[in-house]
Coordinates of C-alpha atoms and ligand atoms in Angstrom, one line a residue:
M161 CA 34.6 74.0 69.6
T162 CA 32.0 73.7 72.6
Q163 CA 30.3 70.4 71.9
H164 CA 27.1 69.7 74.1
V165 CA 26.0 65.9 74.9
T166 CA 22.6 66.0 74.3
A167 CA 20.0 64.7 76.6
A168 CA 16.6 62.9 75.9
P169 CA 13.9 64.3 78.7
A170 CA 14.3 61.8 81.7
A171 CA 11.3 59.9 82.2
T172 CA 11.1 60.6 85.8
D173 CA 11.9 64.4 85.9
S174 CA 8.3 65.3 86.7
A175 CA 7.9 62.9 89.5
P176 CA 7.2 65.0 92.7
V177 CA 9.2 62.5 95.0
P178 CA 12.6 63.4 96.1
Q179 CA 15.4 61.6 94.3
W180 CA 18.1 61.3 96.3
W181 CA 20.0 58.9 94.6
R182 CA 20.5 60.8 91.5
D183 CA 23.5 62.5 92.5
A184 CA 24.2 60.7 95.7
V185 CA 27.8 59.9 96.7
I186 CA 27.6 56.1 97.9
Y187 CA 30.4 54.9 100.0
Q188 CA 31.3 50.8 99.8
V189 CA 31.7 49.3 102.9
Y190 CA 33.3 45.8 102.7
P191 CA 32.5 44.7 106.1
R192 CA 35.3 42.1 106.9
S193 CA 37.6 44.9 106.5
F194 CA 35.9 48.0 107.6
A195 CA 36.3 47.9 111.5
D196 CA 36.4 45.1 114.0
G197 CA 34.5 45.7 117.0
N198 CA 35.1 42.6 119.0
G199 CA 38.8 42.3 118.5
D200 CA 38.9 38.7 116.5
G201 CA 40.5 40.0 113.5
M202 CA 37.2 40.4 111.1
G203 CA 35.4 43.3 110.7
D204 CA 31.9 43.1 111.9
L205 CA 28.7 45.4 112.1
P206 CA 29.2 46.8 115.4
G207 CA 32.6 48.1 114.4
I208 CA 31.0 49.6 111.4
A209 CA 28.3 51.4 113.5
A210 CA 30.7 52.8 115.5
R211 CA 32.7 54.2 112.6
L212 CA 29.5 55.7 110.6
P213 CA 30.7 59.5 111.9
H214 CA 33.8 59.1 109.9
L215 CA 31.5 58.7 107.0
R216 CA 29.0 61.3 108.0
D217 CA 32.0 63.6 108.4
L218 CA 33.6 62.6 105.2
G219 CA 30.1 63.8 103.4
V220 CA 29.0 60.8 101.6
D221 CA 25.3 60.3 101.2
A222 CA 24.7 56.6 101.4
V223 CA 26.7 53.5 102.4
W224 CA 26.6 50.2 100.8
L225 CA 27.7 47.1 102.5
S226 CA 28.8 44.1 100.8
P227 CA 27.6 40.9 102.4
F228 CA 27.2 39.9 106.2
Y229 CA 24.9 37.2 105.7
A230 CA 25.3 33.8 107.2
S231 CA 27.8 31.8 104.7
P232 CA 30.7 29.7 105.1
Q233 CA 32.7 32.2 103.4
A234 CA 33.7 30.5 100.4
D235 CA 33.8 33.6 98.5
A236 CA 34.0 36.1 101.3
G237 CA 30.2 36.0 101.9
Y238 CA 29.1 36.0 98.2
D239 CA 28.3 32.6 99.1
V240 CA 25.2 33.0 101.1
A241 CA 23.4 30.2 103.1
D242 CA 20.6 31.9 104.9
Y243 CA 19.6 35.1 103.3
R244 CA 17.6 36.4 106.2
A245 CA 20.3 35.8 108.9
V246 CA 23.3 37.6 109.9
D247 CA 26.6 35.5 110.0
P248 CA 27.8 35.5 113.6
M249 CA 31.3 36.6 112.6
F250 CA 29.7 39.9 111.7
G251 CA 27.1 40.2 114.4
T252 CA 23.2 39.5 115.0
L253 CA 20.3 40.9 113.3
T254 CA 20.1 43.2 116.0
D255 CA 23.3 44.9 115.0
A256 CA 21.9 45.0 111.6
D257 CA 18.7 46.9 112.7
G258 CA 21.0 49.3 115.1
L259 CA 23.4 49.9 112.0
I260 CA 20.3 51.1 109.8
R261 CA 18.8 53.2 112.7
E262 CA 22.3 54.9 113.5
A263 CA 23.0 55.7 109.9
H264 CA 19.7 57.2 109.5
A265 CA 20.1 59.1 112.5
L266 CA 23.5 60.5 110.7
G267 CA 21.6 61.2 107.2
L268 CA 22.9 58.3 105.8
R269 CA 20.9 56.1 103.8
V270 CA 21.9 52.1 103.8
I271 CA 22.0 50.0 100.9
F272 CA 22.7 46.1 101.2
D273 CA 23.8 43.8 99.1
I274 CA 21.5 40.9 97.5
V275 CA 23.0 37.7 96.0
P276 CA 20.6 36.2 93.5
N277 CA 22.4 34.5 91.0
H278 CA 23.8 31.8 93.3
C279 CA 23.7 30.8 97.0
S280 CA 26.3 28.7 99.2
D281 CA 26.2 24.8 98.8
R282 CA 25.1 25.0 102.3
H283 CA 22.2 26.6 101.8
E284 CA 18.8 24.3 102.9
W285 CA 17.7 24.3 99.2
F286 CA 20.9 23.0 97.7
Q287 CA 21.4 20.4 100.8
E288 CA 17.8 19.2 100.0
A289 CA 18.8 18.8 96.3
L290 CA 21.9 16.7 96.8
R291 CA 20.1 14.6 99.5
E292 CA 17.0 13.9 97.2
G293 CA 19.0 12.9 94.2
P294 CA 18.5 12.7 90.6
G295 CA 15.0 13.9 89.1
A296 CA 13.9 15.1 92.8
P297 CA 11.6 18.4 92.5
A298 CA 14.4 19.9 94.7
R299 CA 17.0 19.8 92.0
D300 CA 14.9 21.9 89.9
R301 CA 15.6 24.8 91.8
F302 CA 19.5 24.7 90.4
H303 CA 20.8 23.8 87.1
F304 CA 21.3 19.8 87.6
R305 CA 22.1 17.9 84.4
P306 CA 23.6 14.6 83.5
G307 CA 27.2 14.8 82.2
T308 CA 28.1 13.9 78.6
G309 CA 30.8 11.5 77.5
P310 CA 30.2 7.7 77.1
D311 CA 29.8 7.5 81.0
G312 CA 28.7 10.9 81.5
E313 CA 32.2 11.9 83.0
L314 CA 32.3 15.2 81.0
P315 CA 30.5 18.3 82.0
P316 CA 27.1 19.0 80.2
N317 CA 28.8 21.9 78.2
D318 CA 31.8 23.8 78.0
W319 CA 31.0 27.1 80.2
E320 CA 33.9 28.1 82.3
S321 CA 33.5 29.7 85.7
V322 CA 34.5 33.1 86.1
F323 CA 37.0 32.3 88.8
G324 CA 38.7 29.5 86.4
G325 CA 37.9 26.0 85.6
P326 CA 34.8 24.3 84.4
A327 CA 31.6 26.2 85.7
W328 CA 30.2 22.5 86.6
T329 CA 31.0 19.8 89.4
R330 CA 30.0 16.6 89.5
V331 CA 28.1 15.3 92.6
E332 CA 28.4 11.6 93.9
D333 CA 25.2 10.2 92.1
G334 CA 26.9 11.5 88.9
E335 CA 24.8 14.5 88.0
W336 CA 26.5 17.7 87.6
Y337 CA 25.3 21.2 88.8
L338 CA 26.3 24.7 87.4
H339 CA 28.3 27.3 89.1
L340 CA 29.3 30.3 87.4
F341 CA 31.6 31.2 90.3
A342 CA 33.3 28.7 92.6
P343 CA 31.8 25.2 93.2
E344 CA 30.6 26.3 96.7
Q345 CA 28.2 28.8 94.7
P346 CA 25.5 26.6 92.9
D347 CA 23.4 29.0 90.4
F348 CA 19.7 29.3 90.9
N349 CA 17.5 28.3 88.4
W350 CA 15.5 31.3 87.7
D351 CA 12.9 29.5 85.2
H352 CA 11.7 28.2 88.6
P353 CA 8.8 30.1 90.3
A354 CA 9.9 29.2 93.9
V355 CA 13.1 31.1 93.2
H356 CA 11.0 34.4 92.1
E357 CA 9.2 33.9 95.2
E358 CA 12.0 33.4 97.7
F359 CA 13.7 36.7 96.5
R360 CA 10.6 38.7 96.7
S361 CA 10.2 37.7 100.2
V362 CA 13.9 38.3 100.9
L363 CA 14.0 41.7 99.7
R364 CA 10.8 42.7 101.9
F365 CA 12.5 41.2 104.7
W366 CA 15.2 43.8 104.6
L367 CA 12.9 46.5 103.2
D368 CA 10.8 45.9 106.6
L369 CA 14.1 46.3 108.3
G370 CA 14.4 49.5 107.1
V371 CA 17.1 49.5 104.3
D372 CA 17.0 52.3 101.4
G373 CA 18.1 49.7 98.7
F374 CA 20.0 46.9 97.4
R375 CA 23.0 46.3 95.3
I376 CA 22.3 43.5 92.9
D377 CA 25.0 41.0 92.6
V378 CA 25.8 39.5 89.2
A379 CA 22.5 41.3 88.3
H380 CA 23.5 40.5 84.7
G381 CA 23.5 36.4 85.2
L382 CA 20.2 35.2 86.8
V383 CA 19.0 33.9 83.4
K384 CA 20.6 31.7 81.2
A385 CA 20.2 30.8 77.4
S386 CA 17.6 28.2 76.9
G387 CA 19.2 24.8 76.4
L388 CA 22.4 26.1 77.9
P389 CA 24.5 26.0 74.5
D390 CA 27.9 25.5 74.1
I391 CA 30.3 28.6 73.4
G392 CA 32.6 26.9 71.5
H393 CA 35.9 27.9 72.8
G394 CA 37.9 28.2 76.0
E395 CA 39.4 31.2 77.8
Q396 CA 35.6 32.7 78.1
V397 CA 36.9 34.6 81.1
K398 CA 38.5 37.1 78.8
L399 CA 35.2 37.5 76.9
L400 CA 33.3 38.8 80.1
G401 CA 31.9 42.5 79.7
K402 CA 33.1 42.5 76.0
Q403 CA 31.1 40.0 74.3
E404 CA 27.8 38.2 74.5
V405 CA 27.9 34.8 76.4
P406 CA 24.8 32.7 76.9
Y407 CA 24.8 33.0 80.8
F408 CA 25.2 36.8 80.9
D409 CA 23.0 39.6 80.1
Q410 CA 20.3 37.7 78.7
D411 CA 16.9 39.6 78.0
G412 CA 15.0 37.5 80.5
V413 CA 16.9 39.2 83.1
H414 CA 14.6 42.4 82.7
A415 CA 11.3 40.8 83.7
I416 CA 12.9 39.9 87.2
Y417 CA 14.0 43.5 87.6
R418 CA 10.6 44.7 86.7
D419 CA 9.0 42.6 89.1
W420 CA 11.7 43.7 92.0
R421 CA 10.9 47.6 91.0
R422 CA 7.1 47.0 91.9
I423 CA 8.3 45.3 95.2
L424 CA 10.7 48.5 95.7
Q425 CA 7.7 50.9 94.8
E426 CA 5.5 49.5 97.6
Y427 CA 7.9 51.1 100.0
G428 CA 7.6 54.5 98.4
A429 CA 9.7 56.1 95.8
E430 CA 13.2 56.3 97.6
R431 CA 14.0 52.7 97.8
I432 CA 16.3 51.9 95.0
A433 CA 18.4 49.3 93.6
V434 CA 21.7 49.4 91.9
A435 CA 22.7 46.8 89.2
E436 CA 26.4 44.9 89.1
A437 CA 26.0 44.1 85.6
W438 CA 29.1 43.5 83.6
T439 CA 27.8 44.3 80.1
P440 CA 29.8 44.8 76.8
T441 CA 28.5 48.4 76.5
V442 CA 26.9 51.2 78.5
E443 CA 23.8 50.9 76.0
R444 CA 23.4 47.4 77.2
S445 CA 23.8 48.5 80.8
A446 CA 21.2 51.3 80.1
R447 CA 18.6 48.6 79.6
Y448 CA 18.6 47.6 83.2
L449 CA 17.4 51.2 83.9
R450 CA 14.5 51.8 81.9
H451 CA 11.8 53.6 83.7
D452 CA 10.3 50.2 85.1
E453 CA 13.5 48.5 86.1
L454 CA 16.5 49.5 88.3
H455 CA 17.6 52.8 89.4
Q456 CA 21.2 52.7 88.8
A457 CA 23.9 50.3 87.3
F458 CA 27.8 50.3 88.0
N459 CA 29.8 51.9 85.0
F460 CA 32.5 49.0 84.8
E461 CA 33.5 50.7 81.3
Y462 CA 34.2 53.8 83.1
L463 CA 36.2 51.8 86.0
T464 CA 38.2 50.0 83.5
T465 CA 39.3 52.9 81.2
G466 CA 42.9 53.9 81.8
W467 CA 44.4 57.2 82.6
D468 CA 43.9 58.7 79.1
A469 CA 41.9 61.7 78.2
A470 CA 40.5 60.6 74.8
A471 CA 39.5 57.4 76.2
L472 CA 37.8 58.9 79.2
R473 CA 36.1 61.5 77.2
D474 CA 34.6 58.9 74.9
V475 CA 33.3 56.8 77.9
I476 CA 31.8 60.0 79.5
D477 CA 30.0 60.9 76.2
R478 CA 28.6 57.5 75.9
S479 CA 27.6 57.0 79.4
L480 CA 26.0 60.2 79.3
T481 CA 24.1 59.6 76.0
A482 CA 23.1 56.1 77.1
M483 CA 21.5 56.9 80.5
N484 CA 19.9 60.2 79.4
A485 CA 18.3 57.9 76.8
V486 CA 16.5 56.0 79.5
G487 CA 16.0 58.9 82.1
A488 CA 18.7 57.3 84.3
P489 CA 21.4 59.1 86.4
A490 CA 25.0 58.4 85.1
T491 CA 27.1 56.6 87.7
W492 CA 31.0 56.8 88.2
V493 CA 33.4 54.3 90.1
L494 CA 37.0 53.9 90.1
S495 CA 37.2 51.0 92.9
N496 CA 35.5 48.4 94.5
H497 CA 36.6 45.0 96.2
D498 CA 36.9 43.3 92.9
V499 CA 39.4 45.4 91.4
V500 CA 43.1 46.5 91.9
R501 CA 42.7 49.9 93.8
H502 CA 43.1 52.7 91.4
A503 CA 45.8 54.6 93.0
T504 CA 48.2 51.3 92.0
R505 CA 46.2 50.5 88.4
F506 CA 47.0 54.3 87.6
A507 CA 50.7 54.3 89.2
D508 CA 52.4 52.8 86.2
G509 CA 55.2 51.4 88.5
D510 CA 55.6 54.5 90.6
A511 CA 53.1 55.0 93.7
A512 CA 53.4 58.7 93.7
R513 CA 52.2 59.1 90.5
G514 CA 49.6 56.7 91.0
L515 CA 48.3 58.8 93.9
R516 CA 48.6 61.8 92.1
R517 CA 46.5 60.6 89.3
A518 CA 44.0 58.9 92.0
R519 CA 43.3 62.4 93.4
A520 CA 43.1 63.9 90.2
A521 CA 40.7 61.3 88.9
T522 CA 38.5 61.8 92.0
L523 CA 38.0 65.3 91.2
L524 CA 37.0 64.2 87.5
M525 CA 34.4 61.9 88.7
L526 CA 32.8 63.9 91.6
A527 CA 32.5 66.9 88.5
L528 CA 30.4 64.4 86.4
P529 CA 26.7 64.4 86.3
G530 CA 25.1 61.7 88.2
S531 CA 26.2 59.5 91.0
A532 CA 29.7 58.4 92.3
Y533 CA 30.5 55.2 94.2
L534 CA 33.5 55.6 96.4
Y535 CA 35.4 52.1 97.9
Q536 CA 36.4 52.2 101.5
G537 CA 40.2 53.3 101.8
E538 CA 40.0 55.3 98.5
E539 CA 39.8 58.3 100.5
L540 CA 42.8 57.6 102.6
G541 CA 44.5 57.3 99.0
L542 CA 45.3 53.4 100.1
P543 CA 47.2 51.5 97.5
E544 CA 46.7 47.9 96.4
V545 CA 48.7 45.5 98.9
T546 CA 50.5 43.5 96.3
E547 CA 52.9 41.5 98.4
L548 CA 50.5 39.2 100.5
P549 CA 52.0 36.0 101.4
D550 CA 50.2 33.1 99.5
E551 CA 49.1 31.6 102.9
V552 CA 47.1 34.4 104.3
R553 CA 45.2 34.8 100.9
Q554 CA 41.6 34.0 100.7
D555 CA 40.1 34.8 97.4
P556 CA 38.7 31.6 95.5
A557 CA 39.8 33.1 92.3
F558 CA 43.5 32.9 93.6
F559 CA 43.2 29.3 94.2
R560 CA 41.3 28.3 91.0
G561 CA 43.9 30.4 89.2
A562 CA 42.1 32.2 86.6
G563 CA 39.8 35.2 85.8
Q564 CA 40.9 37.9 88.3
E565 CA 44.6 36.3 88.9
G566 CA 44.2 36.2 92.4
T567 CA 44.3 40.0 92.8
R568 CA 41.2 40.6 95.1
D569 CA 42.7 40.2 98.4
G570 CA 45.0 43.0 98.2
C571 CA 42.0 45.7 97.7
R572 CA 40.6 43.9 100.8
V573 CA 43.2 44.5 103.4
P574 CA 41.6 45.9 106.7
L575 CA 41.3 49.8 107.1
P576 CA 44.0 51.9 109.0
W577 CA 42.2 54.2 111.5
S578 CA 45.0 55.1 114.0
G579 CA 47.9 54.3 116.3
R580 CA 51.4 53.2 115.5
R581 CA 51.0 49.4 115.5
A582 CA 49.0 47.0 113.6
P583 CA 45.9 46.6 113.1
F584 CA 46.0 50.5 113.3
G585 CA 42.8 50.8 115.3
F586 CA 41.2 48.4 113.1
G587 CA 40.6 46.2 115.9
P588 CA 40.1 47.2 119.5
A589 CA 44.0 46.4 120.7
D590 CA 47.2 47.2 119.4
G591 CA 49.1 44.4 118.4
G592 CA 45.5 42.5 117.8
P593 CA 44.7 40.4 114.7
S594 CA 43.8 41.5 111.6
W595 CA 42.4 38.5 108.6
L596 CA 44.8 40.2 106.2
P597 CA 48.1 41.7 107.3
Q598 CA 48.5 45.4 106.9
P599 CA 51.7 46.9 105.5
D600 CA 53.7 49.0 108.3
S601 CA 53.8 52.0 106.1
W602 CA 49.8 52.3 106.7
R603 CA 50.6 53.8 110.0
D604 CA 51.1 57.2 108.2
L605 CA 47.8 56.7 106.1
S606 CA 45.6 56.0 109.1
V607 CA 42.4 58.5 109.5
A608 CA 43.7 59.9 112.4
A609 CA 47.3 60.6 110.9
Q610 CA 45.5 62.2 108.1
T611 CA 43.1 64.4 109.9
G612 CA 44.0 68.1 110.2
D613 CA 46.7 67.6 107.6
P614 CA 45.7 69.9 104.9
D615 CA 47.5 68.1 102.1
S616 CA 46.6 64.7 103.3
T617 CA 44.2 62.9 100.8
L618 CA 41.5 62.4 103.2
E619 CA 41.2 66.1 103.8
F620 CA 41.0 66.4 100.3
Y621 CA 38.3 64.1 99.8
R622 CA 36.6 65.8 102.8
R623 CA 36.6 69.2 101.0
A624 CA 35.9 67.8 97.6
L625 CA 32.7 66.3 98.9
A626 CA 31.7 69.5 100.9
V627 CA 32.1 71.6 97.6
R628 CA 30.1 69.2 95.6
R629 CA 27.5 69.4 97.9
A630 CA 27.6 73.3 98.4
H631 CA 28.0 74.1 94.5
P632 CA 24.8 74.7 92.8
A633 CA 26.1 73.2 89.7
L634 CA 27.7 70.0 90.9
G635 CA 25.7 66.9 91.5
A636 CA 22.3 66.5 89.7
G637 CA 21.9 67.6 86.1
R638 CA 22.4 65.6 83.0
D639 CA 24.9 67.3 80.8
I640 CA 28.2 68.7 80.4
A641 CA 29.5 71.0 77.8
W642 CA 33.4 70.3 76.7
L643 CA 35.4 73.2 76.4
P644 CA 38.5 73.4 73.8
S645 CA 41.6 72.0 75.2
P646 CA 44.8 70.7 74.2
D647 CA 45.5 67.0 73.4
G648 CA 45.8 65.2 77.0
V649 CA 43.6 67.7 78.8
L650 CA 39.8 67.8 79.7
A651 CA 38.1 70.8 80.4
F652 CA 34.4 71.1 80.8
R653 CA 31.7 73.2 82.1
R654 CA 28.5 72.6 84.1
T655 CA 25.8 75.0 84.5
G656 CA 23.3 74.7 87.3
R657 CA 20.7 76.9 89.2
G658 CA 22.8 79.9 90.4
G659 CA 25.9 79.0 89.0
S660 CA 28.4 77.7 86.8
F661 CA 31.4 75.5 87.1
V662 CA 34.2 74.3 85.3
C663 CA 36.7 71.3 85.7
T664 CA 39.9 71.1 84.0
V665 CA 42.2 68.0 84.2
N666 CA 45.7 67.6 82.7
L667 CA 46.4 63.7 82.0
T668 CA 49.6 64.4 80.4
A669 CA 53.2 64.0 81.9
S670 CA 54.0 67.4 81.7
P671 CA 52.6 70.9 82.9
V672 CA 50.1 72.7 80.9
A673 CA 49.0 76.3 80.7
L674 CA 45.6 76.8 80.2
P675 CA 43.5 80.2 80.4
T676 CA 42.0 80.6 84.1
P677 CA 38.2 80.1 83.7
G678 CA 37.1 81.3 87.1
T679 CA 38.1 81.4 90.8
L680 CA 39.7 78.2 92.1
L681 CA 37.5 76.1 94.0
L682 CA 39.8 73.1 94.8
A683 CA 43.0 71.3 93.1
S684 CA 44.2 67.8 93.5
A685 CA 47.6 69.2 93.8
D686 CA 49.1 72.7 93.8
V687 CA 48.6 74.6 90.9
G688 CA 49.1 78.4 91.9
P689 CA 46.8 80.2 89.6
G690 CA 48.5 83.3 87.7
A691 CA 46.8 86.2 86.0
G692 CA 44.9 85.1 82.9
R693 CA 46.8 81.7 82.4
T694 CA 47.2 79.0 85.1
V695 CA 49.8 76.3 84.6
L696 CA 48.4 72.8 85.8
P697 CA 51.1 70.2 86.8
A698 CA 51.1 66.8 85.2
D699 CA 48.0 64.4 86.3
T700 CA 46.3 67.3 88.0
A701 CA 42.8 68.1 88.0
V702 CA 41.2 71.6 89.1
W703 CA 37.6 72.7 90.0
W704 CA 36.6 76.4 89.2
A705 CA 33.7 78.5 90.0
A706 CA 33.0 80.2 86.6
Ligands
GLC933 C1 30.3 39.7 92.4 C2 31.0 40.1 93.5 C3 32.2 39.4 93.8 C4 31.9 37.9 93.8 C5 30.9 37.7 92.7 C6 30.5 36.1 92.8 O1 31.0 40.2 91.2 O2 31.5 41.7 93.3 O3 32.8 39.7 94.9 O4 32.9 37.1 94.1 O5 29.9 38.7 92.2 O6 29.3 36.5 93.9

C-alpha cells in the first residue's frame, strides 16, 4: 500500500524570499586536505580558490569550509586561537575574502565553520585566565573549579572528554578547567555575557566579509546543566547522541540560536546556519530548527544508519515528519571529516561492494526531499585510508585513545587531483609533500583519471547532480510516497510541478526484478531495463522519470 509521510504546513512557505538552502547540495571542504597552493604539504585557501571550478562543474550549490582560523592545530583547527584571523598555514584574510568572491562569481555560496563551544588554550582570554589566577574575573569566561578529594587532586565532577579521559585538566595553581574535547580546547562559559557578545561580533565579522552562512560546531554543547552534576558512571562517550547527558542538548542553547537568527536576519534572509548537533533523536534535532532558530541541522541518525532497507525507511520517515513539523528542510549526509568514509563503512570487508553501495546510497540520498551534504572525495569514491602509520597520525582522539578510536585521520587524507605520482596534484610538484600520505592506488581515483570515463564515480556524481537540478520533482518539496516493494528494496515516488519521479533501491545481496516504473534517468550500476520488468542487481539504485 502506498503510504504518505504527512507534512505540517511549513512555517516559512509563504516567505517571499528565495530559500536556496531548502534543497541545496552543500559540499564540505576540509582545508588541510583539499588543495595545497604553496607546496608545503598542507592545503590552503589559495589552493581551494584555484580548484573551485571543480565544484562548479560537479554541480553543487554551496561549499562549507572546516576551520582555517589562527590555531595551534591541536584538533586540526577546531581549537581556535583567534576567531577573526586566518592561520598563516592556510593563507591570509585577503585570501578568505578572495575565495568568497570567486565562489560567488562561480555561483557557489560559502559557509564557514564557527566554533563556539570551546577555543584554543592559546586564545588570549584563556591565557589571561591562567595568568590572573583563582578568583579573577577572567576565569569566569571558562569553567574553572576547585578539585574534589582531600587536596583537590580529583576533578570537580565525573564528566569525560569526547576524546577520552577526564573532561578536566588541573592547572598549576590547583584549579581545574573543563574541556569536553582535548585539554587544549577549554570550554567557554556561556553563562557569561561577554561570551555572547564576543560571538555576536565574530558572526558579524564574517557576515560583513560576505559569507553566506555558518556551520556551528558542537552546537548542542554550549550550555551545561547548572551545578555541573555528575553522571554517575564511566564510558560516557558511548552514550553520546543516544541518551541525555548534562553537557549536551540542554534547553538553554536555544536562546543563543534565537539571538544568532536575529543577527543573520539583519543581513537578509539568505544567510543561514546549520547545527552540528548530535542529539538522541531527530525530534530533538528539530528543536534547533524552530522558525526563529537555525535553518538546518545535520542528520546524524541518517549518517549512522547502516545499509538496511527497513532502518533507512524508518529514519527517512521520522526525519521528514520531525522536520516538516517545524517547517525546516530535512538534511541528509553520509560522510564528513569525523567519520569513516561511507564507501568503507558499507563495505563489510569487500571494497568493491562498499563502492557499489556507496553509489547506490548517493542516489537514494539525492532523491530525498531537502538538502544534502557531500564530503570532499566522496565524488571520487574514495575509501577510508585504514593503514596510516601511527607516526603520521594527528587526530587527538587517537592519542587520547577513546571515543572515535583514532579513526579520523583516515578520512582526512589529501585529495588526488591528477598525475601518476603522489601527491597526485594535491600540491604543485610531483613528489612534493602531503601532510598525510596517500595510497599509491589513488592515482587511478584522481579527478583527472576519472574525468571523461562514463563509468567513473566522478562522472556518476556529475550526472546525478545535473539530473537533480533539472528534474522538477527532485530537490525541493517535503514528501515522499512509498511504493509497494519486496523486503530489502526501497521504492518511492516524488511528485513536483510538471513531473513525477521514482527512486528504487535494491539493498539486498541478490538481483531483484521489479515492475519498470518509467523511463530510466540514472542508475548506480548497469541495470538493462526490460519490457515491463527491470532487474536491479544487488546494491543498486535507479532514478526513473515516471
Ligand atoms: C566537532 C568537529 C570535530 C571536532 C570537535 C571539537 O565535532 O566536527 O572535528 O574535533 O567538534 O571541536
